[in-house]
Amino acid sequence: MERLQKVLAHAGIASRRKAEELILAGRVSVDGQIVTTLGVRVDPRHQRILVDGIPIEAERKVTYLLNKPPGTLSTVHDPHGRPTVRDLLRDVPERVYPVGRLDADTSGVLLLTNDGELSYRLTHPRFGVEKVYRALVQGRITDGALRRLSEGVPLEDGMTAPAKATLVWRGDRRSLLELTLTEGRNRQVRRMCEAVGHPVLELTRIRFATLTAEGLRQGSYRRLRPSEERKLRRLVGL
Ligand code: URA
């Protein structure tokens, strides 16, 4: 017997956290009974588990790569009706969820998957998966500020882990940096740059693990190639 949210995550329905939200929202049933409490233990081999009325084993595991445009939310549904990344994946039949989040104003590489375990591993800092960002920041950044970004910056939720911070170019009023992080805290790049005195003007994620948005226009997406999927899974020990 396993916890229902873990079973949902392993079945590729959502991350564990998202699976908890699905349960609390009353979208999950076990043997015909809607379950809205967390911690219920189930046996997926002998019990019939449905999400939105669909058996959980019915869906194959898939991962898509989206070149996210600015102005879209990294959620599946917005109660205020604002455009979400899910709206862009028009022809995707599977229930895929963003792997981590990009801010509404951030553009670039965003993966979406229905493989909960893969999503968990790609975002948990323990697995050390690299995310590379290009940040256009205000002001002429100094070598000292770059060093501080790479050594760690104190934020209200603790010091950031060592990162790679390289200069692409700097002018008198603006500079362009490349930051490679293995953490994925909320608004991390923006908060790090702000903390060293250089607020972000524009932010793009140019790489997630081995994947870039090369050949994909903003707003377009594609399914990962089998070789890319294998590589990604191997990277996080799956
Ligand atoms: N860091 C940020 O500040 N924003 C993002 O969208 C991603 C990383």
PDB file of C-alpha atoms and ligand atoms in Angstrom:
ATOM      1  CA  MET A   1       0.000   0.000   0.000  1.00  0.00           C
ATOM      2  CA  GLU A   2       1.270   3.452  -0.885  1.00  0.00           C
ATOM      3  CA  ARG A   3       0.142   6.993  -0.316  1.00  0.00           C
ATOM      4  CA  LEU A   4      -2.280   8.124  -2.986  1.00  0.00           C
ATOM      5  CA  GLN A   5      -0.256  11.226  -3.931  1.00  0.00           C
ATOM      6  CA  LYS A   6       2.856   9.082  -4.424  1.00  0.00           C
ATOM      7  CA  VAL A   7       0.952   6.641  -6.617  1.00  0.00           C
ATOM      8  CA  LEU A   8      -0.301   9.536  -8.739  1.00  0.00           C
ATOM      9  CA  ALA A   9       3.216  10.942  -9.054  1.00  0.00           C
ATOM     10  CA  HIS A  10       4.669   7.581 -10.045  1.00  0.00           C
ATOM     11  CA  ALA A  11       1.923   7.072 -12.587  1.00  0.00           C
ATOM     12  CA  GLY A  12       3.085  10.268 -14.231  1.00  0.00           C
ATOM     13  CA  ILE A  13       0.002  12.287 -13.444  1.00  0.00           C
ATOM     14  CA  ALA A  14       1.737  15.183 -11.703  1.00  0.00           C
ATOM     15  CA  SER A  15       4.497  16.105  -9.288  1.00  0.00           C
ATOM     16  CA  ARG A  16       3.805  15.047  -5.704  1.00  0.00           C
ATOM     17  CA  ARG A  17       2.831  18.569  -4.756  1.00  0.00           C
ATOM     18  CA  LYS A  18       0.501  18.870  -7.753  1.00  0.00           C
ATOM     19  CA  ALA A  19      -0.938  15.449  -6.976  1.00  0.00           C
ATOM     20  CA  GLU A  20      -1.822  16.699  -3.496  1.00  0.00           C
ATOM     21  CA  GLU A  21      -3.570  19.672  -5.061  1.00  0.00           C
ATOM     22  CA  LEU A  22      -5.553  17.333  -7.354  1.00  0.00           C
ATOM     23  CA  ILE A  23      -6.666  15.295  -4.344  1.00  0.00           C
ATOM     24  CA  LEU A  24      -7.640  18.356  -2.316  1.00  0.00           C
ATOM     25  CA  ALA A  25      -9.575  19.691  -5.316  1.00  0.00           C
ATOM     26  CA  GLY A  26     -11.712  16.529  -5.316  1.00  0.00           C
ATOM     27  CA  ARG A  27     -10.507  15.370  -8.731  1.00  0.00           C
ATOM     28  CA  VAL A  28      -9.317  11.930  -7.627  1.00  0.00           C
ATOM     29  CA  SER A  29     -11.437   8.887  -6.883  1.00  0.00           C
ATOM     30  CA  VAL A  30     -10.544   5.461  -5.528  1.00  0.00           C
ATOM     31  CA  ASP A  31     -12.986   2.611  -6.212  1.00  0.00           C
ATOM     32  CA  GLY A  32     -15.694   5.108  -7.046  1.00  0.00           C
ATOM     33  CA  GLN A  33     -15.235   7.283  -3.945  1.00  0.00           C
ATOM     34  CA  ILE A  34     -13.846  10.813  -4.255  1.00  0.00           C
ATOM     35  CA  VAL A  35     -10.890  11.205  -1.884  1.00  0.00           C
ATOM     36  CA  THR A  36     -10.159  14.720  -0.612  1.00  0.00           C
ATOM     37  CA  THR A  37      -7.800  14.000   2.273  1.00  0.00           C
ATOM     38  CA  LEU A  38      -4.073  13.450   1.997  1.00  0.00           C
ATOM     39  CA  GLY A  39      -2.313  10.375   3.289  1.00  0.00           C
ATOM     40  CA  VAL A  40      -4.868   7.778   2.174  1.00  0.00           C
ATOM     41  CA  ARG A  41      -3.046   4.543   1.320  1.00  0.00           C
ATOM     42  CA  VAL A  42      -3.997   2.630  -1.778  1.00  0.00           C
ATOM     43  CA  ASP A  43      -2.983  -0.434  -3.737  1.00  0.00           C
ATOM     44  CA  PRO A  44      -2.814   0.651  -7.396  1.00  0.00           C
ATOM     45  CA  ARG A  45      -2.776  -2.971  -8.614  1.00  0.00           C
ATOM     46  CA  HIS A  46      -6.091  -3.801  -7.025  1.00  0.00           C
ATOM     47  CA  GLN A  47      -7.904  -0.493  -6.724  1.00  0.00           C
ATOM     48  CA  ARG A  48      -9.352   1.627  -9.486  1.00  0.00           C
ATOM     49  CA  ILE A  49      -7.918   5.129  -9.326  1.00  0.00           C
ATOM     50  CA  LEU A  50      -9.315   7.859 -11.551  1.00  0.00           C
ATOM     51  CA  VAL A  51      -8.248  11.472 -12.085  1.00  0.00           C
ATOM     52  CA  ASP A  52     -10.977  13.573 -13.648  1.00  0.00           C
ATOM     53  CA  GLY A  53     -12.710  10.291 -14.408  1.00  0.00           C
ATOM     54  CA  ILE A  54      -9.746   8.849 -16.358  1.00  0.00           C
ATOM     55  CA  PRO A  55      -7.912   5.735 -15.095  1.00  0.00           C
ATOM     56  CA  ILE A  56      -4.374   6.676 -14.100  1.00  0.00           C
ATOM     57  CA  GLU A  57      -2.664   3.939 -16.055  1.00  0.00           C
ATOM     58  CA  ALA A  58      -4.301   5.093 -19.277  1.00  0.00           C
ATOM     59  CA  GLU A  59      -1.707   7.714 -20.133  1.00  0.00           C
ATOM     60  CA  ARG A  60       1.755   7.158 -21.650  1.00  0.00           C
ATOM     61  CA  LYS A  61       4.618   9.234 -20.277  1.00  0.00           C
ATOM     62  CA  VAL A  62       5.544  12.154 -22.474  1.00  0.00           C
ATOM     63  CA  THR A  63       7.686  15.261 -22.204  1.00  0.00           C
ATOM     64  CA  TYR A  64       7.422  18.416 -24.300  1.00  0.00           C
ATOM     65  CA  LEU A  65       9.761  21.351 -24.691  1.00  0.00           C
ATOM     66  CA  LEU A  66       8.147  24.772 -24.996  1.00  0.00           C
ATOM     67  CA  ASN A  67       9.844  28.030 -25.919  1.00  0.00           C
ATOM     68  CA  LYS A  68       7.821  30.084 -23.489  1.00  0.00           C
ATOM     69  CA  PRO A  69       6.964  33.628 -24.524  1.00  0.00           C
ATOM     70  CA  PRO A  70       6.853  36.354 -21.875  1.00  0.00           C
ATOM     71  CA  GLY A  71       3.354  37.095 -20.611  1.00  0.00           C
ATOM     72  CA  THR A  72       2.222  33.504 -20.031  1.00  0.00           C
ATOM     73  CA  LEU A  73       1.834  31.833 -16.657  1.00  0.00           C
ATOM     74  CA  SER A  74       3.613  28.561 -15.841  1.00  0.00           C
ATOM     75  CA  THR A  75       0.444  26.993 -14.515  1.00  0.00           C
ATOM     76  CA  VAL A  76      -2.115  24.743 -16.100  1.00  0.00           C
ATOM     77  CA  HIS A  77      -5.132  26.791 -15.151  1.00  0.00           C
ATOM     78  CA  ASP A  78      -5.512  30.379 -14.015  1.00  0.00           C
ATOM     79  CA  PRO A  79      -8.674  31.242 -12.114  1.00  0.00           C
ATOM     80  CA  HIS A  80      -8.444  34.798 -13.498  1.00  0.00           C
ATOM     81  CA  GLY A  81      -8.389  33.545 -17.082  1.00  0.00           C
ATOM     82  CA  ARG A  82      -4.914  34.834 -17.938  1.00  0.00           C
ATOM     83  CA  PRO A  83      -3.010  32.955 -20.683  1.00  0.00           C
ATOM     84  CA  THR A  84      -1.130  29.922 -19.392  1.00  0.00           C
ATOM     85  CA  VAL A  85       1.554  27.740 -20.959  1.00  0.00           C
ATOM     86  CA  ARG A  86      -1.027  24.951 -21.189  1.00  0.00           C
ATOM     87  CA  ASP A  87      -3.032  27.129 -23.601  1.00  0.00           C
ATOM     88  CA  LEU A  88      -0.037  27.083 -25.958  1.00  0.00           C
ATOM     89  CA  LEU A  89       0.105  23.268 -26.117  1.00  0.00           C
ATOM     90  CA  ARG A  90      -3.075  23.142 -28.122  1.00  0.00           C
ATOM     91  CA  ASP A  91      -2.674  19.747 -29.750  1.00  0.00           C
ATOM     92  CA  VAL A  92      -1.276  17.932 -26.717  1.00  0.00           C
ATOM     93  CA  PRO A  93      -3.786  15.362 -25.466  1.00  0.00           C
ATOM     94  CA  GLU A  94      -1.901  14.303 -22.325  1.00  0.00           C
ATOM     95  CA  ARG A  95      -2.221  15.931 -18.912  1.00  0.00           C
ATOM     96  CA  VAL A  96       1.202  17.536 -18.795  1.00  0.00           C
ATOM     97  CA  TYR A  97       2.470  19.901 -16.102  1.00  0.00           C
ATOM     98  CA  PRO A  98       5.333  22.406 -16.145  1.00  0.00           C
ATOM     99  CA  VAL A  99       8.613  21.119 -14.719  1.00  0.00           C
ATOM    100  CA  GLY A 100       9.223  23.877 -12.184  1.00  0.00           C
ATOM    101  CA  ARG A 101       8.192  27.408 -12.994  1.00  0.00           C
ATOM    102  CA  LEU A 102       9.241  30.391 -14.981  1.00  0.00           C
ATOM    103  CA  ASP A 103       7.881  33.793 -13.983  1.00  0.00           C
ATOM    104  CA  ALA A 104       5.210  35.246 -16.237  1.00  0.00           C
ATOM    105  CA  ASP A 105       7.771  37.700 -17.652  1.00  0.00           C
ATOM    106  CA  THR A 106      10.515  35.110 -18.176  1.00  0.00           C
ATOM    107  CA  SER A 107      10.863  33.474 -21.579  1.00  0.00           C
ATOM    108  CA  GLY A 108      12.686  30.416 -22.867  1.00  0.00           C
ATOM    109  CA  VAL A 109      13.005  26.707 -22.234  1.00  0.00           C
ATOM    110  CA  LEU A 110      10.186  25.141 -20.237  1.00  0.00           C
ATOM    111  CA  LEU A 111       9.601  21.406 -20.074  1.00  0.00           C
ATOM    112  CA  LEU A 112       6.147  19.974 -19.522  1.00  0.00           C
ATOM    113  CA  THR A 113       5.588  16.358 -18.608  1.00  0.00           C
ATOM    114  CA  ASN A 114       3.135  13.920 -17.097  1.00  0.00           C
ATOM    115  CA  ASP A 115       6.025  11.955 -15.564  1.00  0.00           C
ATOM    116  CA  GLY A 116       5.908  13.019 -11.929  1.00  0.00           C
ATOM    117  CA  GLU A 117       9.096  11.297 -10.846  1.00  0.00           C
ATOM    118  CA  LEU A 118      11.069  12.810 -13.733  1.00  0.00           C
ATOM    119  CA  SER A 119       9.697  16.255 -12.903  1.00  0.00           C
ATOM    120  CA  TYR A 120      10.572  15.864  -9.232  1.00  0.00           C
ATOM    121  CA  ARG A 121      14.144  14.842  -9.998  1.00  0.00           C
ATOM    122  CA  LEU A 122      14.699  17.550 -12.600  1.00  0.00           C
ATOM    123  CA  THR A 123      13.730  20.257 -10.112  1.00  0.00           C
ATOM    124  CA  HIS A 124      15.126  18.960  -6.805  1.00  0.00           C
ATOM    125  CA  PRO A 125      18.543  20.551  -6.091  1.00  0.00           C
ATOM    126  CA  ARG A 126      19.868  17.177  -4.905  1.00  0.00           C
ATOM    127  CA  PHE A 127      20.039  16.024  -8.536  1.00  0.00           C
ATOM    128  CA  GLY A 128      22.057  19.074  -9.548  1.00  0.00           C
ATOM    129  CA  VAL A 129      20.414  19.614 -12.941  1.00  0.00           C
ATOM    130  CA  GLU A 130      21.712  22.784 -14.585  1.00  0.00           C
ATOM    131  CA  LYS A 131      19.424  25.603 -15.658  1.00  0.00           C
ATOM    132  CA  VAL A 132      21.096  28.369 -17.632  1.00  0.00           C
ATOM    133  CA  TYR A 133      19.668  31.893 -17.745  1.00  0.00           C
ATOM    134  CA  ARG A 134      20.536  35.006 -19.728  1.00  0.00           C
ATOM    135  CA  ALA A 135      19.756  38.114 -17.720  1.00  0.00           C
ATOM    136  CA  LEU A 136      19.825  41.625 -19.052  1.00  0.00           C
ATOM    137  CA  VAL A 137      20.436  43.725 -15.947  1.00  0.00           C
ATOM    138  CA  GLN A 138      20.486  47.383 -15.091  1.00  0.00           C
ATOM    139  CA  GLY A 139      23.854  49.097 -14.771  1.00  0.00           C
ATOM    140  CA  ARG A 140      27.443  48.254 -15.520  1.00  0.00           C
ATOM    141  CA  ILE A 141      28.129  45.107 -13.578  1.00  0.00           C
ATOM    142  CA  THR A 142      31.481  44.793 -11.851  1.00  0.00           C
ATOM    143  CA  ASP A 143      33.698  41.721 -11.601  1.00  0.00           C
ATOM    144  CA  GLY A 144      33.026  41.848  -7.838  1.00  0.00           C
ATOM    145  CA  ALA A 145      29.268  41.541  -8.361  1.00  0.00           C
ATOM    146  CA  LEU A 146      29.820  38.602 -10.730  1.00  0.00           C
ATOM    147  CA  ARG A 147      32.001  36.942  -8.115  1.00  0.00           C
ATOM    148  CA  ARG A 148      29.331  37.407  -5.448  1.00  0.00           C
ATOM    149  CA  LEU A 149      26.708  35.871  -7.742  1.00  0.00           C
ATOM    150  CA  SER A 150      28.899  32.845  -8.282  1.00  0.00           C
ATOM    151  CA  GLU A 151      29.972  32.394  -4.666  1.00  0.00           C
ATOM    152  CA  GLY A 152      26.489  32.746  -3.164  1.00  0.00           C
ATOM    153  CA  VAL A 153      24.156  35.589  -2.297  1.00  0.00           C
ATOM    154  CA  PRO A 154      22.246  35.948   0.979  1.00  0.00           C
ATOM    155  CA  LEU A 155      18.505  35.954   0.241  1.00  0.00           C
ATOM    156  CA  GLU A 156      15.668  35.942   2.762  1.00  0.00           C
ATOM    157  CA  ASP A 157      15.344  32.160   2.321  1.00  0.00           C
ATOM    158  CA  GLY A 158      19.073  31.550   2.837  1.00  0.00           C
ATOM    159  CA  MET A 159      22.338  31.666   0.924  1.00  0.00           C
ATOM    160  CA  THR A 160      22.231  30.610  -2.700  1.00  0.00           C
ATOM    161  CA  ALA A 161      24.378  27.651  -3.732  1.00  0.00           C
ATOM    162  CA  PRO A 162      27.533  28.304  -5.742  1.00  0.00           C
ATOM    163  CA  ALA A 163      26.611  29.131  -9.328  1.00  0.00           C
ATOM    164  CA  LYS A 164      28.359  29.956 -12.570  1.00  0.00           C
ATOM    165  CA  ALA A 165      28.121  33.653 -13.458  1.00  0.00           C
ATOM    166  CA  THR A 166      29.714  34.864 -16.663  1.00  0.00           C
ATOM    167  CA  LEU A 167      29.650  38.159 -18.454  1.00  0.00           C
ATOM    168  CA  VAL A 168      28.358  38.280 -22.033  1.00  0.00           C
ATOM    169  CA  TRP A 169      28.827  42.051 -22.410  1.00  0.00           C
ATOM    170  CA  ARG A 170      28.600  45.190 -20.327  1.00  0.00           C
ATOM    171  CA  GLY A 171      27.742  48.747 -21.208  1.00  0.00           C
ATOM    172  CA  ASP A 172      27.398  51.851 -19.083  1.00  0.00           C
ATOM    173  CA  ARG A 173      23.666  51.405 -18.535  1.00  0.00           C
ATOM    174  CA  ARG A 174      23.087  47.699 -18.974  1.00  0.00           C
ATOM    175  CA  SER A 175      24.921  44.375 -18.819  1.00  0.00           C
ATOM    176  CA  LEU A 176      24.146  40.902 -20.078  1.00  0.00           C
ATOM    177  CA  LEU A 177      25.022  37.910 -17.881  1.00  0.00           C
ATOM    178  CA  GLU A 178      24.746  34.188 -18.074  1.00  0.00           C
ATOM    179  CA  LEU A 179      23.902  32.402 -14.837  1.00  0.00           C
ATOM    180  CA  THR A 180      23.954  28.642 -14.352  1.00  0.00           C
ATOM    181  CA  LEU A 181      21.982  27.429 -11.339  1.00  0.00           C
ATOM    182  CA  THR A 182      21.204  24.011  -9.922  1.00  0.00           C
ATOM    183  CA  GLU A 183      18.569  25.319  -7.532  1.00  0.00           C
ATOM    184  CA  GLY A 184      15.154  26.550  -8.597  1.00  0.00           C
ATOM    185  CA  ARG A 185      13.890  28.856  -5.912  1.00  0.00           C
ATOM    186  CA  ASN A 186      11.081  31.251  -6.579  1.00  0.00           C
ATOM    187  CA  ARG A 187      12.302  34.248  -8.659  1.00  0.00           C
ATOM    188  CA  GLN A 188      15.839  33.246  -7.814  1.00  0.00           C
ATOM    189  CA  VAL A 189      17.707  34.948 -10.639  1.00  0.00           C
ATOM    190  CA  ARG A 190      15.778  38.179 -10.190  1.00  0.00           C
ATOM    191  CA  ARG A 191      16.367  38.163  -6.442  1.00  0.00           C
ATOM    192  CA  MET A 192      20.081  37.346  -6.804  1.00  0.00           C
ATOM    193  CA  CYS A 193      20.685  40.130  -9.301  1.00  0.00           C
ATOM    194  CA  GLU A 194      18.683  42.601  -7.236  1.00  0.00           C
ATOM    195  CA  ALA A 195      20.719  41.623  -4.155  1.00  0.00           C
ATOM    196  CA  VAL A 196      23.964  42.608  -5.888  1.00  0.00           C
ATOM    197  CA  GLY A 197      22.472  45.910  -7.046  1.00  0.00           C
ATOM    198  CA  HIS A 198      21.539  45.042 -10.643  1.00  0.00           C
ATOM    199  CA  PRO A 199      17.788  44.545 -11.139  1.00  0.00           C
ATOM    200  CA  VAL A 200      16.835  42.262 -14.032  1.00  0.00           C
ATOM    201  CA  LEU A 201      15.279  43.947 -17.055  1.00  0.00           C
ATOM    202  CA  GLU A 202      14.786  40.811 -19.167  1.00  0.00           C
ATOM    203  CA  LEU A 203      15.216  37.141 -18.366  1.00  0.00           C
ATOM    204  CA  THR A 204      15.408  34.099 -20.622  1.00  0.00           C
ATOM    205  CA  ARG A 205      16.197  30.503 -19.769  1.00  0.00           C
ATOM    206  CA  ILE A 206      18.454  29.300 -22.565  1.00  0.00           C
ATOM    207  CA  ARG A 207      19.086  25.752 -21.364  1.00  0.00           C
ATOM    208  CA  PHE A 208      17.459  23.198 -19.084  1.00  0.00           C
ATOM    209  CA  ALA A 209      19.755  20.204 -18.507  1.00  0.00           C
ATOM    210  CA  THR A 210      20.898  19.406 -22.060  1.00  0.00           C
ATOM    211  CA  LEU A 211      17.944  21.029 -23.817  1.00  0.00           C
ATOM    212  CA  THR A 212      17.814  24.379 -25.594  1.00  0.00           C
ATOM    213  CA  ALA A 213      15.069  26.077 -27.609  1.00  0.00           C
ATOM    214  CA  GLU A 214      17.146  25.994 -30.792  1.00  0.00           C
ATOM    215  CA  GLY A 215      14.898  25.895 -33.844  1.00  0.00           C
ATOM    216  CA  LEU A 216      11.746  26.678 -31.857  1.00  0.00           C
ATOM    217  CA  ARG A 217      10.068  30.041 -32.255  1.00  0.00           C
ATOM    218  CA  GLN A 218       8.685  31.664 -29.104  1.00  0.00           C
ATOM    219  CA  GLY A 219       5.335  30.094 -28.323  1.00  0.00           C
ATOM    220  CA  SER A 220       6.167  26.874 -30.216  1.00  0.00           C
ATOM    221  CA  TYR A 221       6.759  23.471 -28.702  1.00  0.00           C
ATOM    222  CA  ARG A 222       7.794  19.987 -29.685  1.00  0.00           C
ATOM    223  CA  ARG A 223       7.868  16.551 -28.155  1.00  0.00           C
ATOM    224  CA  LEU A 224      11.296  15.420 -26.967  1.00  0.00           C
ATOM    225  CA  ARG A 225      13.029  12.985 -29.287  1.00  0.00           C
ATOM    226  CA  PRO A 226      13.418   9.482 -27.786  1.00  0.00           C
ATOM    227  CA  SER A 227      17.199   9.988 -27.545  1.00  0.00           C
ATOM    228  CA  GLU A 228      16.699  13.287 -25.667  1.00  0.00           C
ATOM    229  CA  GLU A 229      14.243  11.661 -23.325  1.00  0.00           C
ATOM    230  CA  ARG A 230      16.633   8.797 -22.602  1.00  0.00           C
ATOM    231  CA  LYS A 231      19.481  11.221 -21.931  1.00  0.00           C
ATOM    232  CA  LEU A 232      17.349  13.316 -19.588  1.00  0.00           C
ATOM    233  CA  ARG A 233      16.189  10.287 -17.633  1.00  0.00           C
ATOM    234  CA  ARG A 234      19.709   8.929 -17.362  1.00  0.00           C
ATOM    235  CA  LEU A 235      20.912  12.292 -16.060  1.00  0.00           C
ATOM    236  CA  VAL A 236      18.654  11.961 -13.011  1.00  0.00           C
ATOM    237  CA  GLY A 237      19.144   8.228 -12.488  1.00  0.00           C
ATOM    238  CA  LEU A 238      15.910   6.928 -14.046  1.00  0.00           C
TER     239      LEU A 238
HETATM  240  N1  URA B   1      14.672  32.910 -11.785  1.00  0.00           N
HETATM  241  C1  URA B   1      13.810  33.938 -11.838  1.00  0.00           C
HETATM  242  O1  URA B   1      14.006  34.950 -11.184  1.00  0.00           O
HETATM  243  N2  URA B   1      12.741  33.828 -12.632  1.00  0.00           N
HETATM  244  C2  URA B   1      12.485  32.743 -13.378  1.00  0.00           C
HETATM  245  O2  URA B   1      11.475  32.714 -14.090  1.00  0.00           O
HETATM  246  C3  URA B   1      13.395  31.677 -13.321  1.00  0.00           C
HETATM  247  C4  URA B   1      14.483  31.788 -12.509  1.00  0.00           C
END
